[in-house]
C-alpha atoms as a printed R data frame, in Angstrom:
    type eleno elety resid chain resno       x       y      z
1   ATOM     1    CA   MET     A     1  84.297 112.845 59.745
2   ATOM     2    CA   ASP     A     2  81.712 114.561 61.851
3   ATOM     3    CA   ALA     A     3  82.383 118.681 61.945
4   ATOM     4    CA   ALA     A     4  81.249 118.970 65.688
5   ATOM     5    CA   LEU     A     5  83.587 116.508 66.316
6   ATOM     6    CA   SER     A     6  86.181 116.481 64.696
7   ATOM     7    CA   ILE     A     7  86.114 121.104 66.360
8   ATOM     8    CA   LEU     A     8  85.551 119.061 69.597
9   ATOM     9    CA   ALA     A     9  88.885 116.981 68.196
10  ATOM    10    CA   ALA     A    10  90.451 120.298 68.413
11  ATOM    11    CA   LYS     A    11  89.542 122.013 71.391
12  ATOM    12    CA   ALA     A    12  90.659 118.629 73.568
13  ATOM    13    CA   LEU     A    13  93.884 118.505 71.747
14  ATOM    14    CA   ASP     A    14  95.169 121.760 73.660
15  ATOM    15    CA   LEU     A    15  94.419 120.228 76.738
16  ATOM    16    CA   VAL     A    16  97.412 117.174 76.168
17  ATOM    17    CA   PRO     A    17 100.724 117.901 77.012
18  ATOM    18    CA   ASP     A    18 103.523 117.372 75.540
19  ATOM    19    CA   GLY     A    19 105.104 113.639 76.952
20  ATOM    20    CA   ALA     A    20 101.391 112.905 78.065
21  ATOM    21    CA   ARG     A    21  99.929 109.909 79.409
22  ATOM    22    CA   VAL     A    22  96.656 110.400 77.606
23  ATOM    23    CA   GLY     A    23  93.131 107.792 78.078
24  ATOM    24    CA   LEU     A    24  91.931 107.090 74.879
25  ATOM    25    CA   GLY     A    25  87.983 106.488 74.706
26  ATOM    26    CA   SER     A    26  85.770 104.915 72.771
27  ATOM    27    CA   GLY     A    27  82.990 105.830 70.311
28  ATOM    28    CA   ARG     A    28  83.006 107.858 67.179
29  ATOM    29    CA   ALA     A    29  84.288 111.476 69.461
30  ATOM    30    CA   ALA     A    30  87.250 109.279 70.933
31  ATOM    31    CA   GLU     A    31  88.008 107.473 67.348
32  ATOM    32    CA   ALA     A    32  88.242 111.419 66.125
33  ATOM    33    CA   PHE     A    33  90.187 112.510 68.789
34  ATOM    34    CA   VAL     A    34  92.771 109.651 68.621
35  ATOM    35    CA   ARG     A    35  92.677 110.499 65.057
36  ATOM    36    CA   ALA     A    36  94.096 114.088 65.707
37  ATOM    37    CA   LEU     A    37  95.772 113.959 68.363
38  ATOM    38    CA   ALA     A    38  98.153 111.434 65.886
39  ATOM    39    CA   GLU     A    39  98.213 113.754 63.564
40  ATOM    40    CA   ARG     A    40  99.633 116.076 66.625
41  ATOM    41    CA   ALA     A    41 102.234 113.039 67.690
42  ATOM    42    CA   ARG     A    42 102.467 113.379 63.857
43  ATOM    43    CA   GLN     A    43 104.437 116.867 64.326
44  ATOM    44    CA   GLY     A    44 107.037 115.831 66.532
45  ATOM    45    CA   LEU     A    45 103.451 115.986 69.927
46  ATOM    46    CA   ARG     A    46 105.433 113.470 72.093
47  ATOM    47    CA   VAL     A    47 102.422 111.396 74.212
48  ATOM    48    CA   ARG     A    48 101.170 107.593 74.877
49  ATOM    49    CA   GLY     A    49  98.095 106.255 74.727
50  ATOM    50    CA   VAL     A    50  96.458 104.489 77.518
51  ATOM    51    CA   PRO     A    51  93.164 102.886 75.529
52  ATOM    52    CA   THR     A    52  89.548 101.216 77.134
53  ATOM    53    CA   SER     A    53  88.645  99.320 74.112
54  ATOM    54    CA   GLU     A    54  90.786  96.873 71.512
55  ATOM    55    CA   ALA     A    55  89.405  99.072 68.616
56  ATOM    56    CA   THR     A    56  90.386 102.012 70.221
57  ATOM    57    CA   ALA     A    57  94.084 100.279 70.760
58  ATOM    58    CA   ARG     A    58  93.864  99.400 66.690
59  ATOM    59    CA   LEU     A    59  93.084 102.194 65.508
60  ATOM    60    CA   ALA     A    60  96.100 104.270 67.370
61  ATOM    61    CA   GLN     A    61  98.205 101.853 66.340
62  ATOM    62    CA   ALA     A    62  97.423 102.276 62.675
63  ATOM    63    CA   LEU     A    63  97.919 105.869 63.087
64  ATOM    64    CA   GLY     A    64 101.657 105.569 65.024
65  ATOM    65    CA   ILE     A    65 100.363 106.750 68.706
66  ATOM    66    CA   GLY     A    66 102.741 104.458 70.616
67  ATOM    67    CA   LEU     A    67 100.509 102.832 73.538
68  ATOM    68    CA   ASP     A    68 101.195 102.332 77.566
69  ATOM    69    CA   THR     A    69 100.136 100.141 80.138
70  ATOM    70    CA   LEU     A    70  98.915 100.992 83.644
71  ATOM    71    CA   ASP     A    71 101.351  99.284 85.029
72  ATOM    72    CA   ALA     A    72 103.376 102.580 86.229
73  ATOM    73    CA   PRO     A    73 101.698 103.893 89.520
74  ATOM    74    CA   GLU     A    74 101.188 107.231 88.091
75  ATOM    75    CA   PRO     A    75  98.598 108.331 87.698
76  ATOM    76    CA   LEU     A    76  97.345 109.592 83.661
77  ATOM    77    CA   ASP     A    77  97.555 113.082 82.636
78  ATOM    78    CA   LEU     A    78  94.122 112.516 81.325
79  ATOM    79    CA   THR     A    79  91.405 110.856 79.724
80  ATOM    80    CA   VAL     A    80  89.368 111.717 76.619
81  ATOM    81    CA   ASP     A    81  86.333 110.470 75.391
82  ATOM    82    CA   GLY     A    82  82.623 110.586 74.569
83  ATOM    83    CA   ALA     A    83  79.472 109.602 76.183
84  ATOM    84    CA   ASP     A    84  75.601 108.711 75.284
85  ATOM    85    CA   GLU     A    85  74.007 110.797 77.427
86  ATOM    86    CA   VAL     A    86  75.701 114.402 80.002
87  ATOM    87    CA   GLU     A    87  73.057 115.356 82.291
88  ATOM    88    CA   ARG     A    88  73.226 119.678 82.695
89  ATOM    89    CA   GLY     A    89  74.440 120.426 86.028
90  ATOM    90    CA   THR     A    90  75.901 117.592 87.665
91  ATOM    91    CA   LEU     A    91  77.921 115.901 84.215
92  ATOM    92    CA   ASN     A    92  76.373 112.920 85.884
93  ATOM    93    CA   LEU     A    93  76.977 110.059 82.390
94  ATOM    94    CA   ILE     A    94  75.047 106.791 80.806
95  ATOM    95    CA   LYS     A    95  77.990 105.364 78.521
96  ATOM    96    CA   GLY     A    96  78.541 101.873 77.325
97  ATOM    97    CA   ARG     A    97  76.661 101.575 74.583
98  ATOM    98    CA   GLY     A    98  79.747 100.639 72.385
99  ATOM    99    CA   GLY     A    99  80.310  98.001 75.143
100 ATOM   100    CA   ALA     A   100  83.849  99.359 76.825
101 ATOM   101    CA   CYS     A   101  82.160 100.696 80.046
102 ATOM   102    CA   VAL     A   102  84.451  98.676 82.427
103 ATOM   103    CA   ARG     A   103  87.461 100.103 80.531
104 ATOM   104    CA   GLU     A   104  86.285 103.249 80.596
105 ATOM   105    CA   ARG     A   105  85.099 102.874 84.127
106 ATOM   106    CA   VAL     A   106  89.081 101.520 84.524
107 ATOM   107    CA   VAL     A   107  90.294 104.414 82.779
108 ATOM   108    CA   ALA     A   108  88.841 107.144 83.283
109 ATOM   109    CA   ALA     A   109  89.649 106.041 87.367
110 ATOM   110    CA   ALA     A   110  93.597 105.920 86.869
111 ATOM   111    CA   SER     A   111  93.252 109.582 85.065
112 ATOM   112    CA   LEU     A   112  93.982 112.946 86.958
113 ATOM   113    CA   LYS     A   113  90.900 114.344 84.801
114 ATOM   114    CA   GLN     A   114  88.003 112.718 81.931
115 ATOM   115    CA   VAL     A   115  87.318 115.010 79.825
116 ATOM   116    CA   ILE     A   116  84.432 113.839 77.644
117 ATOM   117    CA   LEU     A   117  83.588 115.426 73.968
118 ATOM   118    CA   VAL     A   118  79.435 115.514 73.246
119 ATOM   119    CA   THR     A   119  77.408 116.597 70.823
120 ATOM   120    CA   PRO     A   120  73.549 118.734 72.173
121 ATOM   121    CA   GLU     A   121  71.564 115.705 71.377
122 ATOM   122    CA   LYS     A   122  73.654 113.900 74.044
123 ATOM   123    CA   LEU     A   123  72.203 116.860 76.718
124 ATOM   124    CA   VAL     A   124  69.811 115.959 79.542
125 ATOM   125    CA   ASP     A   125  68.375 117.512 81.836
126 ATOM   126    CA   ARG     A   126  67.776 113.964 83.635
127 ATOM   127    CA   LEU     A   127  70.605 110.329 83.675
128 ATOM   128    CA   GLY     A   128  67.710 107.849 81.500
129 ATOM   129    CA   GLU     A   129  65.790 110.313 79.566
130 ATOM   130    CA   ARG     A   130  67.227 109.025 76.523
131 ATOM   131    CA   GLY     A   131  66.048 105.628 77.511
132 ATOM   132    CA   GLN     A   132  68.579 103.190 77.634
133 ATOM   133    CA   LEU     A   133  70.556 101.923 80.267
134 ATOM   134    CA   PRO     A   134  73.688  99.582 79.486
135 ATOM   135    CA   VAL     A   135  74.605  96.957 82.299
136 ATOM   136    CA   GLU     A   136  77.634  94.319 81.366
137 ATOM   137    CA   VAL     A   137  77.338  90.582 83.325
138 ATOM   138    CA   LEU     A   138  79.133  87.556 83.230
139 ATOM   139    CA   PRO     A   139  77.613  85.416 80.592
140 ATOM   140    CA   PHE     A   140  77.280  82.207 83.623
141 ATOM   141    CA   ALA     A   141  74.896  84.732 85.381
142 ATOM   142    CA   ALA     A   142  73.232  86.764 82.479
143 ATOM   143    CA   PRO     A   143  69.295  84.478 82.964
144 ATOM   144    CA   PHE     A   144  70.012  85.187 86.672
145 ATOM   145    CA   CYS     A   145  70.889  89.383 86.363
146 ATOM   146    CA   ALA     A   146  67.403  89.847 83.394
147 ATOM   147    CA   ARG     A   147  65.076  88.423 85.947
148 ATOM   148    CA   ARG     A   148  66.004  90.979 88.412
149 ATOM   149    CA   LEU     A   149  67.177  93.352 86.802
150 ATOM   150    CA   ALA     A   150  63.975  93.037 84.886
151 ATOM   151    CA   ALA     A   151  62.243  92.837 89.134
152 ATOM   152    CA   MET     A   152  63.694  96.594 89.768
153 ATOM   153    CA   SER     A   153  61.286  99.016 89.271
154 ATOM   154    CA   GLY     A   154  61.461 100.089 85.607
155 ATOM   155    CA   LEU     A   155  64.475  98.152 84.319
156 ATOM   156    CA   ARG     A   156  63.379  96.656 80.832
157 ATOM   157    CA   PRO     A   157  66.339  94.417 80.129
158 ATOM   158    CA   GLU     A   158  67.752  92.796 76.607
159 ATOM   159    CA   LEU     A   159  70.305  91.066 75.890
160 ATOM   160    CA   ARG     A   160  72.233  92.896 73.535
161 ATOM   161    CA   LYS     A   161  72.879  90.734 69.741
162 ATOM   162    CA   THR     A   162  75.425  90.893 66.821
163 ATOM   163    CA   THR     A   163  73.888  91.020 63.512
164 ATOM   164    CA   GLN     A   164  73.981  88.091 63.592
165 ATOM   165    CA   GLU     A   165  71.385  86.991 66.829
166 ATOM   166    CA   LYS     A   166  73.950  86.521 68.534
167 ATOM   167    CA   PRO     A   167  75.572  87.632 71.587
168 ATOM   168    CA   PHE     A   168  77.325  90.402 72.277
169 ATOM   169    CA   VAL     A   169  80.872  90.066 73.830
170 ATOM   170    CA   THR     A   170  82.848  92.390 75.362
171 ATOM   171    CA   ASP     A   171  86.555  92.657 75.397
172 ATOM   172    CA   ASN     A   172  86.067  91.331 78.547
173 ATOM   173    CA   GLY     A   173  84.627  88.189 77.714
174 ATOM   174    CA   ASN     A   174  80.839  89.024 79.391
175 ATOM   175    CA   TRP     A   175  77.421  89.994 77.427
176 ATOM   176    CA   VAL     A   176  75.202  93.300 77.907
177 ATOM   177    CA   LEU     A   177  71.732  93.551 79.242
178 ATOM   178    CA   ASP     A   178  70.163  97.135 77.518
179 ATOM   179    CA   CYS     A   179  67.964  98.924 80.221
180 ATOM   180    CA   GLY     A   180  65.064 100.204 79.107
181 ATOM   181    CA   VAL     A   181  64.703 102.763 81.226
182 ATOM   182    CA   GLY     A   182  62.791 106.817 81.298
183 ATOM   183    CA   PRO     A   183  63.848 110.105 83.717
184 ATOM   184    CA   LEU     A   184  65.734 108.398 86.465
185 ATOM   185    CA   ASP     A   185  65.233 109.675 90.315
186 ATOM   186    CA   ASP     A   186  67.921 108.436 91.833
187 ATOM   187    CA   ALA     A   187  70.972 107.941 89.547
188 ATOM   188    CA   ALA     A   188  73.065 106.796 92.678
189 ATOM   189    CA   ALA     A   189  70.628 103.932 94.854
190 ATOM   190    CA   LEU     A   190  70.120 102.514 91.439
191 ATOM   191    CA   ASP     A   191  74.039 102.274 90.284
192 ATOM   192    CA   ARG     A   192  74.763 101.086 93.850
193 ATOM   193    CA   ALA     A   193  71.348  99.045 93.569
194 ATOM   194    CA   LEU     A   194  72.749  97.515 90.075
195 ATOM   195    CA   ARG     A   195  76.431  97.026 91.307
196 ATOM   196    CA   ALA     A   196  75.400  94.655 94.260
197 ATOM   197    CA   LEU     A   197  73.521  92.132 92.029
198 ATOM   198    CA   PRO     A   198  75.880  89.177 92.220
199 ATOM   199    CA   GLY     A   199  77.206  88.655 88.570
200 ATOM   200    CA   VAL     A   200  76.716  92.114 87.526
201 ATOM   201    CA   VAL     A   201  80.713  93.458 86.567
202 ATOM   202    CA   GLY     A   202  80.091  97.497 85.765
203 ATOM   203    CA   THR     A   203  77.183  99.875 84.424
204 ATOM   204    CA   GLY     A   204  76.631 102.624 82.306
205 ATOM   205    CA   LEU     A   205  75.962 105.313 85.282
206 ATOM   206    CA   PHE     A   206  79.380 107.001 85.542
207 ATOM   207    CA   LEU     A   207  79.187 109.757 88.611
208 ATOM   208    CA   GLY     A   208  80.861 112.542 89.679
209 ATOM   209    CA   THR     A   209  83.655 110.667 86.935
210 ATOM   210    CA   ALA     A   210  83.176 114.301 84.284
211 ATOM   211    CA   SER     A   211  86.108 117.062 85.199
212 ATOM   212    CA   LEU     A   212  84.879 119.286 81.628
213 ATOM   213    CA   VAL     A   213  82.287 118.077 79.184
214 ATOM   214    CA   LEU     A   214  82.703 119.679 75.641
215 ATOM   215    CA   VAL     A   215  80.026 120.232 73.771
216 ATOM   216    CA   GLY     A   216  80.549 121.196 69.811
217 ATOM   217    CA   ARG     A   217  77.795 123.868 68.574
218 ATOM   218    CA   ASP     A   218  77.610 125.301 66.259
219 ATOM   219    CA   GLY     A   219  80.759 125.146 64.892
220 ATOM   220    CA   ARG     A   220  82.003 126.234 68.353
221 ATOM   221    CA   VAL     A   221  82.757 124.246 71.884
222 ATOM   222    CA   GLU     A   222  80.749 125.542 74.906
223 ATOM   223    CA   GLU     A   223  83.103 124.289 78.054
224 ATOM   224    CA   LEU     A   224  81.086 122.220 81.208
225 ATOM   225    CA   ARG     A   225  82.372 121.962 84.615
226 ATOM   226    CA   PRO     A   226  79.946 120.105 87.444
227 ATOM   227    CA   ALA     A   227  78.496 123.048 89.467
228 ATOM   228    CA   GLY     A   228  80.249 124.161 92.080
229 ATOM   229    CA   ALA     A   229  84.041 123.254 90.090
């Protein structure tokens, strides 16, 4: 496991109270946290996890973490996840390169706080600088959505495919259009436009969801909070 991710996971563990219900994110940073959480659970920490993907669910179960659902009305204590981009200052995010953005959004919304674990290359001055924005769409609507997205200024949609050149299928049974982008002038306006398009299930734009971003840097962890928090 990457040393920086191990340090981040250990720091995030400090935020997990005994008896917590925790949203378990997807991707490499989240995997590091799940492994660290399982070790702490073996030492006696009482915790149940709500996974954001089938892959995370399988990992958590294999490591002995009890799984929970969103059936109970009480919010989750926190969600720990990664991100593909974090905008400095606002802590707005782009997520979804792992194909789990819709469930990640639901679990984050069901939590009291969302904690994001990243390494420094994920930090950007403006969202879009790393060049890709995932949009999850219904397979039936994919051709229509691709045409409409291509007509939007600055978007270059491509259907995500597997190594077998078949459409990548999310845990929800949907497809993903990876949109080539540059730095976004108005991420909120773009998010509204994308969500208004029939057939779009979710976008990788997570605006205003992060309560805390932990950045692993040179063997230490830097804590970032939204401006004004």
